[in-house]
Tab-separated table of C-alpha atoms in Angstrom:
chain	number	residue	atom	x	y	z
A	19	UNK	CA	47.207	43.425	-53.157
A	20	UNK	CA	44.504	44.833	-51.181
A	21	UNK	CA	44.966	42.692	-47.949
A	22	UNK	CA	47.754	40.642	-46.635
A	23	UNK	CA	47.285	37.532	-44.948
A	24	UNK	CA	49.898	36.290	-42.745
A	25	UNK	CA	50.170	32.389	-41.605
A	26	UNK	CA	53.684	32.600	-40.807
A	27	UNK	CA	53.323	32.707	-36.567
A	28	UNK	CA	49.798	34.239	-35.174
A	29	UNK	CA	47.549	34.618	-37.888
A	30	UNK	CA	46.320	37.753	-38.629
A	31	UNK	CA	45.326	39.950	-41.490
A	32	UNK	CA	46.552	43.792	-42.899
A	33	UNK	CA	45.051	46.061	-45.029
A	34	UNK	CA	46.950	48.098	-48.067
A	35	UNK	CA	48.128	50.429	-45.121
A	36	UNK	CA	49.958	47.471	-43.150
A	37	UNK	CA	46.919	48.297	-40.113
A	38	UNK	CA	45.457	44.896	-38.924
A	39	UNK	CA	42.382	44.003	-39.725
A	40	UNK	CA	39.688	42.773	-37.222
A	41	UNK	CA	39.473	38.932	-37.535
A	42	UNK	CA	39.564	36.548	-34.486
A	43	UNK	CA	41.154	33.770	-34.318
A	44	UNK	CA	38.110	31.815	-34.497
A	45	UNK	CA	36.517	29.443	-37.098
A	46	UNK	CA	36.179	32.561	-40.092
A	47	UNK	CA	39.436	33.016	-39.654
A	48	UNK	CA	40.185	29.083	-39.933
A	49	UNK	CA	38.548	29.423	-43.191
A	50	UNK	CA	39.784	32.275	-44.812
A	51	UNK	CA	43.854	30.813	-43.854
A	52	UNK	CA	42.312	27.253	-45.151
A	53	UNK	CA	40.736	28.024	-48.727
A	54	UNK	CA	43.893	30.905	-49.051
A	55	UNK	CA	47.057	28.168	-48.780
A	56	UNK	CA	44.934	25.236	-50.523
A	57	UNK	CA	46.226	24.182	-54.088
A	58	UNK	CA	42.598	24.526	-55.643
A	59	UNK	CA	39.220	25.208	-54.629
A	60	UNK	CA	37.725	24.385	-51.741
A	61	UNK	CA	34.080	23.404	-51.459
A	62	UNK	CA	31.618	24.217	-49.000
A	63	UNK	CA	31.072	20.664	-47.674
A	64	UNK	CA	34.309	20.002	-47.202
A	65	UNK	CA	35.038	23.147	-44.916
A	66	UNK	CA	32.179	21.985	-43.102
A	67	UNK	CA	33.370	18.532	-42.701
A	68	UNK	CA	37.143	19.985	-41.279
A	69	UNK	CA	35.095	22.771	-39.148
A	70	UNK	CA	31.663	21.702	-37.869
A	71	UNK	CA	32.676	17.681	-38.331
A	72	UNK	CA	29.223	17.458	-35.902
A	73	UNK	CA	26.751	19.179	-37.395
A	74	UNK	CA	24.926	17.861	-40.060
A	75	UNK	CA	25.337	18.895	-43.598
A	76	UNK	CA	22.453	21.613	-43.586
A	77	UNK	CA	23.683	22.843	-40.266
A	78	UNK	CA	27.761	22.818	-41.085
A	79	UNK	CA	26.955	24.438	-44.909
A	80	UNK	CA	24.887	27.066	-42.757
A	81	UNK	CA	27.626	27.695	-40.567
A	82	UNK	CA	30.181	27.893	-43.455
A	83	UNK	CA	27.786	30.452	-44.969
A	84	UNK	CA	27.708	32.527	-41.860
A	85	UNK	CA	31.771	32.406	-41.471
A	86	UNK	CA	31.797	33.666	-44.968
A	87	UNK	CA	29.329	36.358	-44.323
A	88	UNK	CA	31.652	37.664	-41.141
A	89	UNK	CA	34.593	37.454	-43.693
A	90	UNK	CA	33.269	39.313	-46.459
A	91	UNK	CA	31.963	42.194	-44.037
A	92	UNK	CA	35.488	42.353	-43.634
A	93	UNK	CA	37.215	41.876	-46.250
A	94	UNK	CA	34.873	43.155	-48.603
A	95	UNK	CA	32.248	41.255	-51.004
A	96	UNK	CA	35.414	40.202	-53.723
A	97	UNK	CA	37.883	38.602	-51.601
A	98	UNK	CA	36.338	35.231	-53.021
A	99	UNK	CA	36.605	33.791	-57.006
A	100	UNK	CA	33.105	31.911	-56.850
A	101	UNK	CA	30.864	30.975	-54.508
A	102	UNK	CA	31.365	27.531	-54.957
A	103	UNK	CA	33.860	25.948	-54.790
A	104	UNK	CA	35.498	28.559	-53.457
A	105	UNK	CA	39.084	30.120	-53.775
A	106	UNK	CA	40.835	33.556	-52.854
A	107	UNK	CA	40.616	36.434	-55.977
A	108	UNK	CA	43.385	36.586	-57.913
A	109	UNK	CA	45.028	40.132	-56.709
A	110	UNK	CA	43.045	40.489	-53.228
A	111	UNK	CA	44.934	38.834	-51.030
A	112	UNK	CA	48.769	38.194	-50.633
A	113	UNK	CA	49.744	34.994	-48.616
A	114	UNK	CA	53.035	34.673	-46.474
A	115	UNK	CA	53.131	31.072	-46.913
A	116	UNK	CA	53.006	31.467	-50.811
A	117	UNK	CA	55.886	33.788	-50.976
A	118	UNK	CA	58.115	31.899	-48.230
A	119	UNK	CA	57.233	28.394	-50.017
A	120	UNK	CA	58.683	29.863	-53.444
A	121	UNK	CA	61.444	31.144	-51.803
A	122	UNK	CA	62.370	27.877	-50.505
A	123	UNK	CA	61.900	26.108	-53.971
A	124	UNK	CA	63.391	28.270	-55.629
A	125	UNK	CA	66.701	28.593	-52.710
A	126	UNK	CA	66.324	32.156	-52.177
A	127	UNK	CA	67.193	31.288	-48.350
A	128	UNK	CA	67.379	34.773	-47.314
A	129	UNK	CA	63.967	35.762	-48.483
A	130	UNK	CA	62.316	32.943	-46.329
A	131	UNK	CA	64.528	33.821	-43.242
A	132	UNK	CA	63.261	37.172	-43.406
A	133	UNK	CA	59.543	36.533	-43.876
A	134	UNK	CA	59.741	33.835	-40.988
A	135	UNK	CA	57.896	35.479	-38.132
A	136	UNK	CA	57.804	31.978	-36.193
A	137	UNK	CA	55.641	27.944	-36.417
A	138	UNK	CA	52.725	28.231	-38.989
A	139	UNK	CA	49.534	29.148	-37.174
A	140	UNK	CA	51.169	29.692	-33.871
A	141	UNK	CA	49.009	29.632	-30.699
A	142	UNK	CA	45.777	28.816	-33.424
A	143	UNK	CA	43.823	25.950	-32.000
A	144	UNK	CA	40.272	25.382	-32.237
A	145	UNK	CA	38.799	23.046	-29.110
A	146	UNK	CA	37.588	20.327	-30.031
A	147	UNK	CA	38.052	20.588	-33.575
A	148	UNK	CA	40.401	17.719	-34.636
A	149	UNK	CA	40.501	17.543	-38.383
A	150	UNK	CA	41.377	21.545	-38.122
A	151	UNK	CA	44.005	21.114	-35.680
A	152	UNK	CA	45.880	18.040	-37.389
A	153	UNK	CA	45.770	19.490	-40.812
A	154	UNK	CA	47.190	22.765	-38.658
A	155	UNK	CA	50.056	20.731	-37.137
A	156	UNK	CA	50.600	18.896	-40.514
A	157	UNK	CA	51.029	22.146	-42.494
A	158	UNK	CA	53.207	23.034	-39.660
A	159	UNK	CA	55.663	19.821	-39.633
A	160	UNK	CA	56.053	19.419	-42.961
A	161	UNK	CA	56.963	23.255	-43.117
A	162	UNK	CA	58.890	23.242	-40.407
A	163	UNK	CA	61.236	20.258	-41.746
A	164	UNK	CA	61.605	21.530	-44.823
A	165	UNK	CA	62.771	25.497	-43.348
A	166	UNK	CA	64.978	23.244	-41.012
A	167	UNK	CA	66.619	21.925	-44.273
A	168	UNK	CA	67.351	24.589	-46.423
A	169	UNK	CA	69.104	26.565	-43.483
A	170	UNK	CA	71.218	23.518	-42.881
A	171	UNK	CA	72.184	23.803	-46.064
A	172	UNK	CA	72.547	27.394	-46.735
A	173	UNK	CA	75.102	27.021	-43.132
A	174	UNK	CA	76.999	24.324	-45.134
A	175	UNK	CA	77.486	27.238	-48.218
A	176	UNK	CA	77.903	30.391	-46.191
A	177	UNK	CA	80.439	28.488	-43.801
A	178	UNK	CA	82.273	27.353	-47.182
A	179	UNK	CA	82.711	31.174	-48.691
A	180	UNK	CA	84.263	31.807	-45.023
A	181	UNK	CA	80.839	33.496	-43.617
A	182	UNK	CA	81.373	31.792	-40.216
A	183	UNK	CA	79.117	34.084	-38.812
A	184	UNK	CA	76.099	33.831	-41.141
A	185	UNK	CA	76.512	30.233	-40.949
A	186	UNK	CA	76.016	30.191	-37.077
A	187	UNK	CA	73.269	32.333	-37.459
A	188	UNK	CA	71.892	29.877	-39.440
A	189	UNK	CA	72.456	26.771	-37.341
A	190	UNK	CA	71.075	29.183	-34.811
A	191	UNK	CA	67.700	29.995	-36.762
A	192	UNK	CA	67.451	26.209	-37.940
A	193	UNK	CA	67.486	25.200	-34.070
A	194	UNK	CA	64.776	27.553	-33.418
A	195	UNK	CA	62.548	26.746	-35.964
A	196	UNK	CA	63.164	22.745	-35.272
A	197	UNK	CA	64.972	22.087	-31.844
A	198	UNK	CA	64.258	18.555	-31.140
A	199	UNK	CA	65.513	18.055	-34.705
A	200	UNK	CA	69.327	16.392	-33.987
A	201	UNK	CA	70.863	17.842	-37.192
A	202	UNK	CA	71.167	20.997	-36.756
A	203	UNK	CA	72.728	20.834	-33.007
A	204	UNK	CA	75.297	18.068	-34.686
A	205	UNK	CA	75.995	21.097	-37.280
A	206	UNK	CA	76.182	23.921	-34.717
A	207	UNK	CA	78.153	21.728	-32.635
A	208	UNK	CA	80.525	20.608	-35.472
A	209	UNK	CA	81.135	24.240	-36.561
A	210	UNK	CA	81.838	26.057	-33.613
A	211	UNK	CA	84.755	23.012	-32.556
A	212	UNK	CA	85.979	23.734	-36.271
A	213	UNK	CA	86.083	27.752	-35.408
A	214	UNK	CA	87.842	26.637	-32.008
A	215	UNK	CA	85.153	27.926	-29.893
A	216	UNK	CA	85.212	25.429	-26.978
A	217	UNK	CA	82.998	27.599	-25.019
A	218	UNK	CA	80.212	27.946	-27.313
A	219	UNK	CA	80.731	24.378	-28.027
A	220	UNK	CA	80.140	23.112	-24.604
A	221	UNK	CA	77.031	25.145	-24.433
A	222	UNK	CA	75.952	24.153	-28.105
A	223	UNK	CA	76.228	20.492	-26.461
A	224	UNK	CA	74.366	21.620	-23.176
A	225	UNK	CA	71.227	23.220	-25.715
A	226	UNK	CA	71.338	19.562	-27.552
A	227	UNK	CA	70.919	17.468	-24.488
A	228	UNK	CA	68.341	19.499	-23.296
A	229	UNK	CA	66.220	19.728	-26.277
């Protein structure tokens, strides 16, 4: 892969040599993290729709053209498949959110834990751009819920084979990732009265009232 894109907290890009790449987190940036973790290709009109919703269609294509330009100068001419629709090259650009969604189909629980740097697109909102932002915070939730789940579940195992430990770590990563979410306070709470640590229970009770 020549270039690593990473969606998983801030977004940001690395070349081959792990060094970041110069990208701000402005609207190029919305569209290279938009047409990478989309099913299928993405046309131009509809990027303009989501990014320049205002302009009219000659202006918003225009504007899509002149994101592309700024990501191609750095990125390099190949880092699309087609210039319309368009889609990310096969082999130019790895994708966080790719490998941590596999992981989490497939159950390797670990593998997501350790490529979760913190919420999808963290601190990335563009003023005044709605359709951006909500398809942001949907990606986001829907992530986010489904994270919350598998750790909840991989507790449930590890506290089964007798890994107490990993299993609170668990509960513990679960309430990060989700802590208005009541489940995995009920499980944290649940587990550490079962391990006899009133302590950590009362404060485990504290953290869920609070959240």
């Amino acid at each position: 892969m020549a270039y690593r894109l990473r969606v998983l907290g801030p977004p940001e890009v690395l070349d081959a040599e792990e060094n970041p790449v110069s990208l701000s987190h402005g609207k190029p940036m919305a569209v290279l993290v938009y047409v990478a973790c989309s099913s299928s290709p993405v046309s131009r009109d509809e990027l303009a729709d989501l990014l320049w919703p205002d302009a009219d269609r000659q202006k918003g294509r225009h504007s899509v053209r002149q994101a592309l330009w700024v990501l191609k100068n750095a990125l390099g001419d190949d880092i699309f498949d087609g210039n319309e629709p368009l889609s990310i090259r096969q082999g130019s650009l790895e994708v966080d959110l790719r490998r941590f969604a596999d992981a989490l189909k497939a159950g390797r629980v670990d593998e997501a834990q350790a490529l979760w740097r913190g919420p999808v697109l963290d601190h990335f909102v563009l003023a005044g751009v709605r359709q951006w932002n909500h398809w942001a915070e949907d990606l986001r939730g829907d992530l986010e819920h489904r994270f919350c789940k598998a750790l909840l579940a991989h507790a449930r195992d590890l506290a089964g084979d007798g890994d107490t430990v990993g299993a609170v770590s668990a509960l513990d990563q679960a309430i990060e990732v989700a802590p208005s979410s009541e489940a995995p306070h009920l499980a944290r709470i649940e587990l550490l009265l079962d391990l006899l640590r009133l302590d950590a229970a009362r404060e485990a009770i504290a953290d869920a009232h609070q959240a």
